[in-house]
Amino acid sequence: MAEVQSANTQEQDIGQLLRVRREKLAALQEAGKDPFQITKYDVTHHSTEIKDNFEELEGKTVSIAGRLMSKRVMGKASFCNVQDLPGNIQAYVARDSVGEEPYADFKRFDVGDIVGISGEVFKTKTGEISVHASSVVLLTKSLQILPEKFHGLTNTDIRYRQRYTDLIMNADVKDTFVKRSKIISAIRRYLEGEGFLEVETPMLVSNAGGAAARPFETHYNSLDEDVKLRISLELYLKRLIVGGMERVFEIGRVFRNEGLDTRHNPEFTLMELYQAYTDYYGMMELTENMFRYVAQEVCGTTLIPYADEMIDLGRPFERLTMVEAVNKYAGVDFDLIPDTMAARKAADDKGIHYEERHTKGDILNLFFEEFVEEKLIQPTFVMDHPVEISPLTKRKPDKPDYVERFELFIYGREMCNAYSELNDPIDQRHRFEEQEKQFAQGNEEANHTDEDFLNALEIGMPPTGGIGYGIDRLVMLLTNSPAIRDVLLFPTMKSLEK
């Protein structure tokens, strides 16, 4: 009962504080000082810029703007802290410097208000770089109460739903998303330096192919046609290779109708690139070089802390075939397993569940997922996947049951997926037919036949290497973030109305 009464009292107190804020706004509006009528404020400097260049700026007038995060009123003079994009800075506001009426207005400002302050740069007796205000302007009146030192936003569900408050109260969160932007910019710089062209391809498609995933479906009213949100960028980018655009990449959202967990969100950022006249070995070289470049550019090092490990992006990435990896970690050599029946027996012996439709190659992949993935902490290329799980990949000439494909794993997570792209239209049609059979047998993630893509291959696609990167997982790695929601500004959340 006492806890209920305490909660009710706290609710009443908050309600009173919210009413006071609205009353303050009404008083300002009545006095002709409505902050919402202000349309601009000329900012000359940001907080960190002032601190980093104090010797040059000392005694000079600057104008800053940001959110009032604290205020300490001491009679005729006050201190406050203003937070802007890169950081925060202290301001000294004195009645004799700003004027009696503006100072009286300032004393009524609330934490959370957005203010503009102009004044001289100086250093206090305690050595703190500050701005001695000559004018203070209320730019936006905050009508809500910020959680004090992040109290009230410790619930991760609320943090994700109210990312705007999360960004205000948690500098680490803001740093993560600033770093995310820098990561994507660094990727673009690297690829442009390698001669790649950035392109854009459709998000609404009639055939969502290029990956094993269930698409979201919708209806296009104007054409009276059912369409899907893309699950991949692959098939349209390959069409551009056919058209003679030898190096292309795209960074964009894709959509997969799947579950939510620490590594998956239904909409996420994917980058795919395709390069003519190379193969999956060329994609390995590009990947190693790009990961090192981005890490060095954004983090200043190729030795990256993640969870309880130090990930070394500077040393050559390990390379294992899938068969070698399963033999190493599960003790089963699939080179010695002749057919599907023998593979099923090996699965039974190891307690691996499989479905009736699964063949030897599928079961090899099940072994890999069960015994290998989580062991791959340092960067490792897992190569030469079975053809059954690789419908768009060129076969290995000497081992036609396997394909020229690799996945990069870091900290037990798939970071990218690459192929020597299948450019034989006859083989590709047969692969699509096999995928259609799997769909009929209940595999909702199987690809469907794409006749226009087959037509493009018949026009002729040169030997090509291609790769897809999960940008969100790369950001997770380089920001030491445990969950994908921590690197998405607005992750998918279940509606509160349900």
Short mmCIF file of C-alpha atoms in Angstrom, two decimals:
data_model
loop_
_atom_site.label_atom_id
_atom_site.label_comp_id
_atom_site.label_asym_id
_atom_site.label_seq_id
_atom_site.Cartn_x
_atom_site.Cartn_y
_atom_site.Cartn_z
CA MET A 1 0.00 0.00 0.00
CA ALA A 2 2.85 2.38 0.87
CA GLU A 3 4.43 1.77 -2.55
CA VAL A 4 1.12 2.55 -4.30
CA GLN A 5 0.73 5.78 -2.30
CA SER A 6 4.35 6.74 -3.12
CA ALA A 7 3.76 6.12 -6.83
CA ASN A 8 0.55 8.18 -6.74
CA THR A 9 2.34 11.03 -4.95
CA GLN A 10 5.16 10.95 -7.49
CA GLU A 11 2.63 11.01 -10.31
CA GLN A 12 0.89 14.02 -8.77
CA ASP A 13 4.25 15.81 -8.36
CA ILE A 14 5.14 15.20 -12.00
CA GLY A 15 1.70 16.38 -13.06
CA GLN A 16 2.20 19.59 -11.10
CA LEU A 17 5.64 20.16 -12.67
CA LEU A 18 4.21 19.66 -16.13
CA ARG A 19 1.44 22.17 -15.41
CA VAL A 20 4.02 24.70 -14.21
CA ARG A 21 5.93 24.37 -17.49
CA ARG A 22 2.79 25.04 -19.51
CA GLU A 23 1.98 28.00 -17.28
CA LYS A 24 5.46 29.40 -17.91
CA LEU A 25 4.93 29.03 -21.66
CA ALA A 26 1.56 30.77 -21.44
CA ALA A 27 3.14 33.64 -19.49
CA LEU A 28 5.87 34.00 -22.11
CA GLN A 29 3.34 34.04 -24.90
CA GLU A 30 1.22 36.61 -23.10
CA ALA A 31 4.31 38.80 -22.65
CA GLY A 32 5.10 38.57 -26.37
CA LYS A 33 8.09 36.27 -25.81
CA ASP A 34 6.78 33.08 -27.39
CA PRO A 35 9.90 30.94 -28.04
CA PHE A 36 8.08 29.04 -30.77
CA GLN A 37 7.95 32.22 -32.83
CA ILE A 38 11.75 32.25 -33.14
CA THR A 39 12.75 30.84 -36.52
CA LYS A 40 16.59 30.80 -36.36
CA TYR A 41 19.63 31.36 -34.22
CA ASP A 42 23.11 31.95 -35.62
CA VAL A 43 25.46 29.39 -34.06
CA THR A 44 29.14 30.23 -34.53
CA HIS A 45 30.76 27.45 -32.50
CA HIS A 46 30.08 24.09 -30.85
CA SER A 47 31.15 23.04 -27.37
CA THR A 48 34.10 20.83 -28.26
CA GLU A 49 35.34 23.33 -30.83
CA ILE A 50 35.56 25.98 -28.08
CA LYS A 51 37.33 23.62 -25.69
CA ASP A 52 39.75 22.31 -28.29
CA ASN A 53 40.68 25.83 -29.44
CA PHE A 54 40.58 27.72 -26.13
CA GLU A 55 43.88 29.55 -26.56
CA GLU A 56 42.72 30.94 -29.90
CA LEU A 57 39.18 31.78 -28.73
CA GLU A 58 39.85 33.10 -25.21
CA GLY A 59 38.28 36.55 -24.86
CA LYS A 60 36.44 36.27 -28.18
CA THR A 61 32.66 36.27 -28.59
CA VAL A 62 30.98 33.05 -29.60
CA SER A 63 27.37 31.94 -30.01
CA ILE A 64 26.33 28.47 -28.91
CA ALA A 65 22.97 26.71 -28.83
CA GLY A 66 21.71 23.52 -27.27
CA ARG A 67 19.71 21.90 -24.52
CA LEU A 68 19.89 23.19 -20.95
CA MET A 69 21.03 20.16 -18.94
CA SER A 70 21.61 21.79 -15.55
CA LYS A 71 21.22 25.20 -13.90
CA ARG A 72 22.62 26.59 -10.67
CA VAL A 73 21.16 29.95 -9.65
CA MET A 74 23.14 32.01 -7.14
CA GLY A 75 21.42 35.38 -6.67
CA LYS A 76 22.74 37.80 -9.26
CA ALA A 77 24.76 35.19 -11.17
CA SER A 78 24.19 31.63 -12.30
CA PHE A 79 25.92 28.74 -14.00
CA CYS A 80 24.32 26.40 -16.50
CA ASN A 81 25.40 23.55 -18.74
CA VAL A 82 24.42 23.50 -22.42
CA GLN A 83 24.56 20.29 -24.47
CA ASP A 84 24.97 20.34 -28.25
CA LEU A 85 25.79 17.64 -30.81
CA PRO A 86 29.46 16.97 -29.95
CA GLY A 87 29.33 17.59 -26.19
CA ASN A 88 28.54 20.20 -23.56
CA ILE A 89 29.92 23.42 -22.15
CA GLN A 90 29.35 25.60 -19.11
CA ALA A 91 27.93 29.11 -19.36
CA TYR A 92 28.15 31.85 -16.74
CA VAL A 93 25.06 34.05 -16.74
CA ALA A 94 25.17 37.25 -14.67
CA ARG A 95 22.44 39.87 -14.27
CA ASP A 96 24.87 42.73 -14.90
CA SER A 97 26.00 41.18 -18.19
CA VAL A 98 22.68 40.14 -19.75
CA GLY A 99 20.34 42.71 -18.19
CA GLU A 100 17.84 42.54 -15.36
CA GLU A 101 14.78 41.40 -17.35
CA PRO A 102 16.62 38.74 -19.44
CA TYR A 103 18.22 37.44 -16.25
CA ALA A 104 14.84 37.18 -14.57
CA ASP A 105 13.59 35.26 -17.60
CA PHE A 106 16.66 32.98 -17.49
CA LYS A 107 16.00 32.07 -13.86
CA ARG A 108 12.62 30.71 -14.95
CA PHE A 109 14.13 28.46 -17.62
CA ASP A 110 13.79 24.70 -17.03
CA VAL A 111 16.19 21.84 -17.57
CA GLY A 112 15.38 20.52 -21.02
CA ASP A 113 14.73 23.94 -22.58
CA ILE A 114 16.72 24.75 -25.72
CA VAL A 115 18.68 27.99 -25.44
CA GLY A 116 21.01 30.20 -27.41
CA ILE A 117 23.87 31.91 -25.56
CA SER A 118 26.27 34.51 -26.86
CA GLY A 119 29.31 35.71 -24.91
CA GLU A 120 33.05 35.67 -24.37
CA VAL A 121 35.11 32.53 -23.90
CA PHE A 122 36.93 32.39 -20.57
CA LYS A 123 38.21 29.98 -17.94
CA THR A 124 36.80 29.90 -14.40
CA LYS A 125 38.91 29.95 -11.23
CA THR A 126 38.57 26.16 -11.12
CA GLY A 127 39.93 25.92 -14.66
CA GLU A 128 36.70 25.07 -16.51
CA ILE A 129 36.39 26.52 -20.01
CA SER A 130 33.12 28.46 -20.15
CA VAL A 131 31.14 31.13 -21.96
CA HIS A 132 30.48 34.43 -20.11
CA ALA A 133 27.02 35.21 -21.44
CA SER A 134 26.16 38.64 -22.80
CA SER A 135 22.79 37.43 -24.08
CA VAL A 136 20.58 34.41 -23.44
CA VAL A 137 17.64 33.47 -25.64
CA LEU A 138 15.00 30.79 -25.04
CA LEU A 139 14.63 29.02 -28.39
CA THR A 140 12.30 26.17 -27.42
CA LYS A 141 10.29 25.58 -24.26
CA SER A 142 10.41 21.93 -23.15
CA LEU A 143 7.02 20.84 -21.84
CA GLN A 144 8.22 17.44 -20.65
CA ILE A 145 10.63 16.46 -17.87
CA LEU A 146 13.91 14.78 -18.72
CA PRO A 147 14.83 11.75 -16.65
CA GLU A 148 17.45 12.77 -14.13
CA LYS A 149 20.79 11.17 -15.03
CA PHE A 150 18.95 8.62 -17.13
CA HIS A 151 16.69 7.48 -14.26
CA GLY A 152 13.40 6.43 -15.76
CA LEU A 153 15.06 5.35 -19.02
CA THR A 154 16.91 2.30 -17.74
CA ASN A 155 14.17 0.17 -19.28
CA THR A 156 15.60 -0.79 -22.68
CA ASP A 157 12.14 -1.04 -24.23
CA ILE A 158 11.44 2.61 -23.37
CA ARG A 159 14.91 3.65 -24.50
CA TYR A 160 14.34 2.13 -27.95
CA ARG A 161 10.85 3.63 -28.24
CA GLN A 162 11.98 7.07 -27.08
CA ARG A 163 15.32 7.20 -28.84
CA TYR A 164 15.18 11.01 -28.83
CA THR A 165 15.37 11.03 -25.03
CA ASP A 166 17.96 8.26 -25.05
CA LEU A 167 20.19 10.42 -27.29
CA ILE A 168 19.82 13.41 -24.99
CA MET A 169 20.59 11.58 -21.76
CA ASN A 170 23.22 9.07 -22.87
CA ALA A 171 26.37 10.37 -24.56
CA ASP A 172 27.47 6.81 -25.41
CA VAL A 173 24.31 6.28 -27.46
CA LYS A 174 24.89 9.47 -29.41
CA ASP A 175 28.52 8.47 -29.98
CA THR A 176 27.39 5.12 -31.39
CA PHE A 177 25.22 6.74 -34.02
CA VAL A 178 27.81 9.36 -34.90
CA LYS A 179 30.24 6.48 -35.39
CA ARG A 180 27.67 4.60 -37.49
CA SER A 181 27.52 7.54 -39.88
CA LYS A 182 31.32 7.65 -40.06
CA ILE A 183 31.48 3.91 -40.77
CA ILE A 184 29.15 4.22 -43.75
CA SER A 185 31.05 7.26 -45.03
CA ALA A 186 34.35 5.36 -44.73
CA ILE A 187 32.90 2.42 -46.68
CA ARG A 188 31.83 4.76 -49.46
CA ARG A 189 35.25 6.41 -49.59
CA TYR A 190 37.01 3.06 -49.78
CA LEU A 191 34.81 1.68 -52.56
CA GLU A 192 34.86 4.89 -54.58
CA GLY A 193 38.65 4.78 -54.32
CA GLU A 194 38.49 1.27 -55.78
CA GLY A 195 36.46 2.47 -58.76
CA PHE A 196 32.99 1.35 -57.62
CA LEU A 197 29.84 3.27 -58.59
CA GLU A 198 27.06 3.68 -56.03
CA VAL A 199 23.64 2.90 -57.48
CA GLU A 200 20.02 2.49 -56.35
CA THR A 201 17.69 -0.38 -57.20
CA PRO A 202 13.95 -1.00 -56.53
CA MET A 203 12.57 -1.73 -53.07
CA LEU A 204 9.14 -2.82 -54.33
CA VAL A 205 9.56 -5.89 -56.53
CA SER A 206 7.40 -8.58 -58.05
CA ASN A 207 9.91 -11.32 -57.21
CA ALA A 208 11.89 -10.92 -53.98
CA GLY A 209 14.94 -13.07 -54.66
CA GLY A 210 18.63 -13.15 -53.90
CA ALA A 211 18.42 -14.57 -50.36
CA ALA A 212 16.77 -17.28 -48.30
CA ALA A 213 14.12 -15.28 -46.46
CA ARG A 214 10.37 -14.66 -46.32
CA PRO A 215 9.37 -11.32 -47.84
CA PHE A 216 6.80 -8.80 -46.70
CA GLU A 217 3.94 -8.54 -49.16
CA THR A 218 1.76 -5.58 -50.08
CA HIS A 219 -0.60 -4.45 -52.85
CA TYR A 220 0.11 -1.79 -55.45
CA ASN A 221 -3.27 -0.12 -55.97
CA SER A 222 -2.46 1.78 -59.17
CA LEU A 223 -1.39 -1.38 -61.00
CA ASP A 224 -3.70 -3.70 -59.05
CA GLU A 225 -0.74 -6.02 -58.45
CA ASP A 226 0.66 -7.75 -55.41
CA VAL A 227 4.28 -6.78 -54.81
CA LYS A 228 6.94 -7.55 -52.22
CA LEU A 229 9.53 -5.58 -50.30
CA ARG A 230 13.01 -6.64 -51.39
CA ILE A 231 14.94 -9.10 -49.24
CA SER A 232 18.20 -8.57 -51.10
CA LEU A 233 19.91 -6.25 -53.59
CA GLU A 234 21.51 -9.00 -55.63
CA LEU A 235 19.50 -9.66 -58.75
CA TYR A 236 19.16 -6.05 -59.86
CA LEU A 237 22.83 -5.28 -59.23
CA LYS A 238 23.81 -8.28 -61.36
CA ARG A 239 21.63 -6.91 -64.15
CA LEU A 240 23.85 -3.81 -64.04
CA ILE A 241 26.96 -5.96 -64.41
CA VAL A 242 25.32 -7.46 -67.52
CA GLY A 243 24.78 -3.90 -68.72
CA GLY A 244 28.51 -3.17 -68.53
CA MET A 245 28.73 -1.33 -65.18
CA GLU A 246 31.77 -3.31 -64.07
CA ARG A 247 31.90 -2.27 -60.37
CA VAL A 248 28.72 -1.33 -58.54
CA PHE A 249 27.54 -1.17 -54.94
CA GLU A 250 24.40 -0.20 -53.07
CA ILE A 251 23.78 0.56 -49.42
CA GLY A 252 20.10 0.28 -48.61
CA ARG A 253 17.32 -1.12 -46.50
CA VAL A 254 16.06 -4.64 -47.06
CA PHE A 255 13.09 -6.29 -45.41
CA ARG A 256 12.71 -9.85 -44.15
CA ASN A 257 9.59 -11.20 -42.50
CA GLU A 258 11.39 -12.96 -39.67
CA GLY A 259 11.77 -12.84 -35.91
CA LEU A 260 13.41 -10.28 -33.64
CA ASP A 261 16.51 -11.05 -31.61
CA THR A 262 19.89 -9.54 -30.73
CA ARG A 263 21.14 -10.02 -34.31
CA HIS A 264 17.97 -9.64 -36.40
CA ASN A 265 15.55 -6.82 -37.18
CA PRO A 266 12.91 -7.16 -39.93
CA GLU A 267 14.31 -4.12 -41.73
CA PHE A 268 18.05 -3.65 -41.76
CA THR A 269 20.82 -2.06 -43.80
CA LEU A 270 22.56 -4.23 -46.35
CA MET A 271 25.42 -3.37 -48.67
CA GLU A 272 26.04 -5.44 -51.74
CA LEU A 273 28.76 -4.96 -54.32
CA TYR A 274 29.59 -6.70 -57.57
CA GLN A 275 32.83 -6.62 -59.52
CA ALA A 276 33.27 -8.02 -63.01
CA TYR A 277 36.25 -10.19 -63.93
CA THR A 278 37.04 -11.42 -60.43
CA ASP A 279 35.93 -14.28 -58.16
CA TYR A 280 35.35 -15.03 -54.48
CA TYR A 281 39.06 -14.82 -53.76
CA GLY A 282 38.96 -11.26 -55.03
CA MET A 283 36.05 -10.61 -52.67
CA MET A 284 38.08 -11.98 -49.74
CA GLU A 285 40.93 -9.59 -50.52
CA LEU A 286 38.54 -6.65 -50.84
CA THR A 287 36.80 -7.56 -47.57
CA GLU A 288 39.99 -7.79 -45.53
CA ASN A 289 41.26 -4.49 -46.92
CA MET A 290 37.95 -2.70 -46.43
CA PHE A 291 37.43 -3.90 -42.84
CA ARG A 292 40.94 -2.75 -41.92
CA TYR A 293 40.47 0.59 -43.65
CA VAL A 294 37.13 1.32 -41.96
CA ALA A 295 38.37 0.26 -38.51
CA GLN A 296 41.48 2.43 -38.83
CA GLU A 297 39.49 5.41 -40.13
CA VAL A 298 36.73 5.26 -37.52
CA CYS A 299 38.39 3.67 -34.47
CA GLY A 300 42.03 4.62 -35.08
CA THR A 301 43.11 0.98 -34.73
CA THR A 302 42.56 -2.48 -36.20
CA LEU A 303 42.50 -4.08 -32.73
CA ILE A 304 38.84 -3.86 -31.76
CA PRO A 305 37.42 -4.64 -28.29
CA TYR A 306 34.17 -6.57 -28.46
CA ALA A 307 32.44 -8.00 -25.39
CA ASP A 308 35.18 -9.99 -23.62
CA GLU A 309 37.41 -10.39 -26.70
CA MET A 310 39.93 -8.33 -28.67
CA ILE A 311 39.19 -8.77 -32.37
CA ASP A 312 42.30 -8.45 -34.51
CA LEU A 313 41.38 -7.10 -37.95
CA GLY A 314 45.03 -6.39 -38.72
CA ARG A 315 46.25 -9.94 -39.14
CA PRO A 316 45.34 -12.14 -42.15
CA PHE A 317 41.86 -13.64 -41.75
CA GLU A 318 41.79 -17.42 -41.28
CA ARG A 319 40.41 -19.45 -44.19
CA LEU A 320 38.62 -22.79 -43.79
CA THR A 321 36.33 -24.76 -46.06
CA MET A 322 33.00 -25.67 -44.52
CA VAL A 323 34.01 -29.34 -44.63
CA GLU A 324 37.28 -28.53 -42.84
CA ALA A 325 35.47 -26.45 -40.22
CA VAL A 326 32.94 -29.19 -39.44
CA ASN A 327 35.72 -31.77 -39.26
CA LYS A 328 37.74 -29.51 -36.93
CA TYR A 329 34.95 -28.66 -34.48
CA ALA A 330 32.50 -31.60 -34.82
CA GLY A 331 34.90 -34.42 -35.70
CA VAL A 332 32.90 -35.46 -38.77
CA ASP A 333 34.58 -35.49 -42.19
CA PHE A 334 31.95 -34.96 -44.88
CA ASP A 335 34.51 -35.81 -47.57
CA LEU A 336 34.14 -39.38 -46.29
CA ILE A 337 30.31 -39.26 -46.31
CA PRO A 338 29.18 -40.52 -49.73
CA ASP A 339 25.50 -39.59 -49.85
CA THR A 340 22.41 -38.27 -48.09
CA MET A 341 21.68 -41.53 -46.26
CA ALA A 342 25.14 -41.54 -44.71
CA ALA A 343 24.78 -37.86 -43.83
CA ARG A 344 21.49 -38.55 -42.05
CA LYS A 345 23.12 -41.34 -40.06
CA ALA A 346 25.91 -38.96 -39.00
CA ALA A 347 23.27 -36.42 -37.98
CA ASP A 348 21.42 -39.05 -35.95
CA ASP A 349 24.64 -40.00 -34.22
CA LYS A 350 25.30 -36.36 -33.25
CA GLY A 351 21.70 -35.50 -32.35
CA ILE A 352 21.23 -33.09 -35.28
CA HIS A 353 17.59 -32.60 -36.27
CA TYR A 354 16.90 -32.52 -40.01
CA GLU A 355 13.84 -32.53 -42.25
CA GLU A 356 12.86 -35.09 -44.87
CA ARG A 357 13.72 -32.67 -47.67
CA HIS A 358 17.27 -32.15 -46.44
CA THR A 359 20.08 -33.66 -48.51
CA LYS A 360 23.75 -34.19 -47.71
CA GLY A 361 24.63 -30.55 -48.36
CA ASP A 362 21.81 -29.27 -46.17
CA ILE A 363 22.92 -31.55 -43.34
CA LEU A 364 26.53 -30.36 -43.66
CA ASN A 365 25.22 -26.84 -43.13
CA LEU A 366 23.21 -27.97 -40.09
CA PHE A 367 26.41 -29.42 -38.60
CA PHE A 368 28.17 -26.13 -39.25
CA GLU A 369 25.44 -24.11 -37.54
CA GLU A 370 25.36 -26.43 -34.53
CA PHE A 371 29.05 -27.05 -33.90
CA VAL A 372 31.09 -24.37 -35.63
CA GLU A 373 29.57 -20.89 -35.82
CA GLU A 374 29.92 -19.86 -32.18
CA LYS A 375 33.58 -21.03 -32.14
CA LEU A 376 34.67 -18.57 -34.85
CA ILE A 377 35.71 -15.57 -32.73
CA GLN A 378 38.60 -14.09 -34.73
CA PRO A 379 37.89 -13.17 -38.39
CA THR A 380 37.44 -16.39 -40.36
CA PHE A 381 36.41 -16.98 -43.97
CA VAL A 382 34.34 -20.17 -44.21
CA MET A 383 34.55 -21.29 -47.83
CA ASP A 384 33.08 -23.74 -50.32
CA HIS A 385 29.47 -24.26 -49.27
CA PRO A 386 27.29 -27.11 -50.58
CA VAL A 387 25.40 -26.33 -53.77
CA GLU A 388 22.04 -27.12 -52.13
CA ILE A 389 22.15 -23.95 -50.03
CA SER A 390 23.72 -21.72 -52.70
CA PRO A 391 21.32 -21.32 -55.64
CA LEU A 392 23.06 -18.29 -57.17
CA THR A 393 26.69 -19.39 -56.90
CA LYS A 394 29.17 -20.86 -59.39
CA ARG A 395 30.12 -24.50 -58.78
CA LYS A 396 33.70 -25.50 -58.01
CA PRO A 397 35.04 -27.11 -61.20
CA ASP A 398 36.82 -29.87 -59.30
CA LYS A 399 34.03 -30.46 -56.73
CA PRO A 400 30.66 -29.75 -58.40
CA ASP A 401 28.70 -30.58 -55.23
CA TYR A 402 30.23 -27.44 -53.72
CA VAL A 403 30.32 -23.81 -54.80
CA GLU A 404 32.76 -20.90 -54.76
CA ARG A 405 31.22 -19.12 -51.80
CA PHE A 406 32.42 -17.81 -48.45
CA GLU A 407 30.95 -16.28 -45.33
CA LEU A 408 33.00 -14.16 -42.95
CA PHE A 409 32.48 -14.90 -39.26
CA ILE A 410 33.59 -12.69 -36.38
CA TYR A 411 32.62 -13.38 -32.76
CA GLY A 412 30.42 -16.25 -33.94
CA ARG A 413 28.40 -14.00 -36.25
CA GLU A 414 28.09 -13.96 -39.99
CA MET A 415 29.39 -10.60 -41.21
CA CYS A 416 29.14 -11.07 -44.96
CA ASN A 417 28.32 -13.59 -47.67
CA ALA A 418 30.15 -13.74 -51.01
CA TYR A 419 30.17 -15.73 -54.25
CA SER A 420 31.83 -16.32 -57.51
CA GLU A 421 28.55 -15.44 -59.17
CA LEU A 422 26.75 -18.04 -61.26
CA ASN A 423 26.63 -16.67 -64.81
CA ASP A 424 25.52 -19.84 -66.63
CA PRO A 425 21.83 -19.22 -67.49
CA ILE A 426 21.12 -22.91 -68.07
CA ASP A 427 22.52 -23.95 -64.68
CA GLN A 428 20.76 -20.99 -63.06
CA ARG A 429 17.40 -22.11 -64.47
CA HIS A 430 17.97 -25.59 -63.06
CA ARG A 431 18.83 -24.07 -59.66
CA PHE A 432 15.62 -22.01 -59.71
CA GLU A 433 13.63 -25.14 -60.59
CA GLU A 434 15.14 -26.89 -57.57
CA GLN A 435 14.24 -23.90 -55.40
CA GLU A 436 10.65 -24.07 -56.66
CA LYS A 437 10.52 -27.74 -55.62
CA GLN A 438 11.77 -26.82 -52.15
CA PHE A 439 9.10 -24.12 -51.88
CA ALA A 440 6.44 -26.68 -52.82
CA GLN A 441 7.83 -28.94 -50.07
CA GLY A 442 7.32 -26.24 -47.44
CA ASN A 443 10.49 -24.14 -47.58
CA GLU A 444 8.98 -20.64 -47.47
CA GLU A 445 12.44 -19.06 -47.79
CA ALA A 446 13.21 -20.66 -51.15
CA ASN A 447 13.85 -18.46 -54.20
CA HIS A 448 11.41 -18.23 -57.10
CA THR A 449 12.25 -18.27 -60.79
CA ASP A 450 13.05 -14.80 -62.11
CA GLU A 451 12.59 -14.89 -65.88
CA ASP A 452 13.92 -11.39 -66.50
CA PHE A 453 17.06 -12.18 -64.55
CA LEU A 454 17.50 -15.36 -66.59
CA ASN A 455 17.08 -13.30 -69.74
CA ALA A 456 19.82 -10.94 -68.51
CA LEU A 457 22.14 -13.91 -67.96
CA GLU A 458 21.37 -15.12 -71.48
CA ILE A 459 22.49 -11.71 -72.77
CA GLY A 460 25.75 -12.53 -70.99
CA MET A 461 27.27 -11.69 -67.61
CA PRO A 462 31.07 -11.74 -67.32
CA PRO A 463 32.79 -13.74 -64.56
CA THR A 464 31.87 -11.76 -61.45
CA GLY A 465 32.55 -11.66 -57.74
CA GLY A 466 29.80 -10.42 -55.45
CA ILE A 467 29.29 -9.91 -51.75
CA GLY A 468 26.72 -8.73 -49.25
CA TYR A 469 27.57 -7.08 -45.92
CA GLY A 470 25.29 -6.62 -42.93
CA ILE A 471 26.09 -3.00 -42.12
CA ASP A 472 24.35 -3.16 -38.75
CA ARG A 473 26.53 -6.07 -37.60
CA LEU A 474 29.67 -4.22 -38.68
CA VAL A 475 28.51 -1.21 -36.67
CA MET A 476 27.83 -3.50 -33.69
CA LEU A 477 31.41 -4.78 -33.92
CA LEU A 478 33.09 -1.38 -34.24
CA THR A 479 30.99 0.23 -31.47
CA ASN A 480 31.09 -2.76 -29.09
CA SER A 481 27.30 -2.95 -29.08
CA PRO A 482 25.70 -6.21 -27.90
CA ALA A 483 22.41 -6.03 -29.85
CA ILE A 484 21.29 -4.84 -33.26
CA ARG A 485 18.71 -2.55 -31.63
CA ASP A 486 21.58 -0.62 -30.08
CA VAL A 487 22.78 0.45 -33.54
CA LEU A 488 19.37 1.14 -35.14
CA LEU A 489 18.01 4.58 -34.35
CA PHE A 490 14.44 3.32 -34.51
CA PRO A 491 14.32 -0.50 -34.24
CA THR A 492 11.13 -2.41 -34.90
CA MET A 493 8.98 -2.56 -31.76
CA LYS A 494 5.65 -4.18 -31.02
CA SER A 495 2.85 -1.64 -30.87
CA LEU A 496 1.90 -0.56 -27.36
CA GLU A 497 -1.73 -0.60 -28.42
CA LYS A 498 -1.75 -4.40 -28.67
#
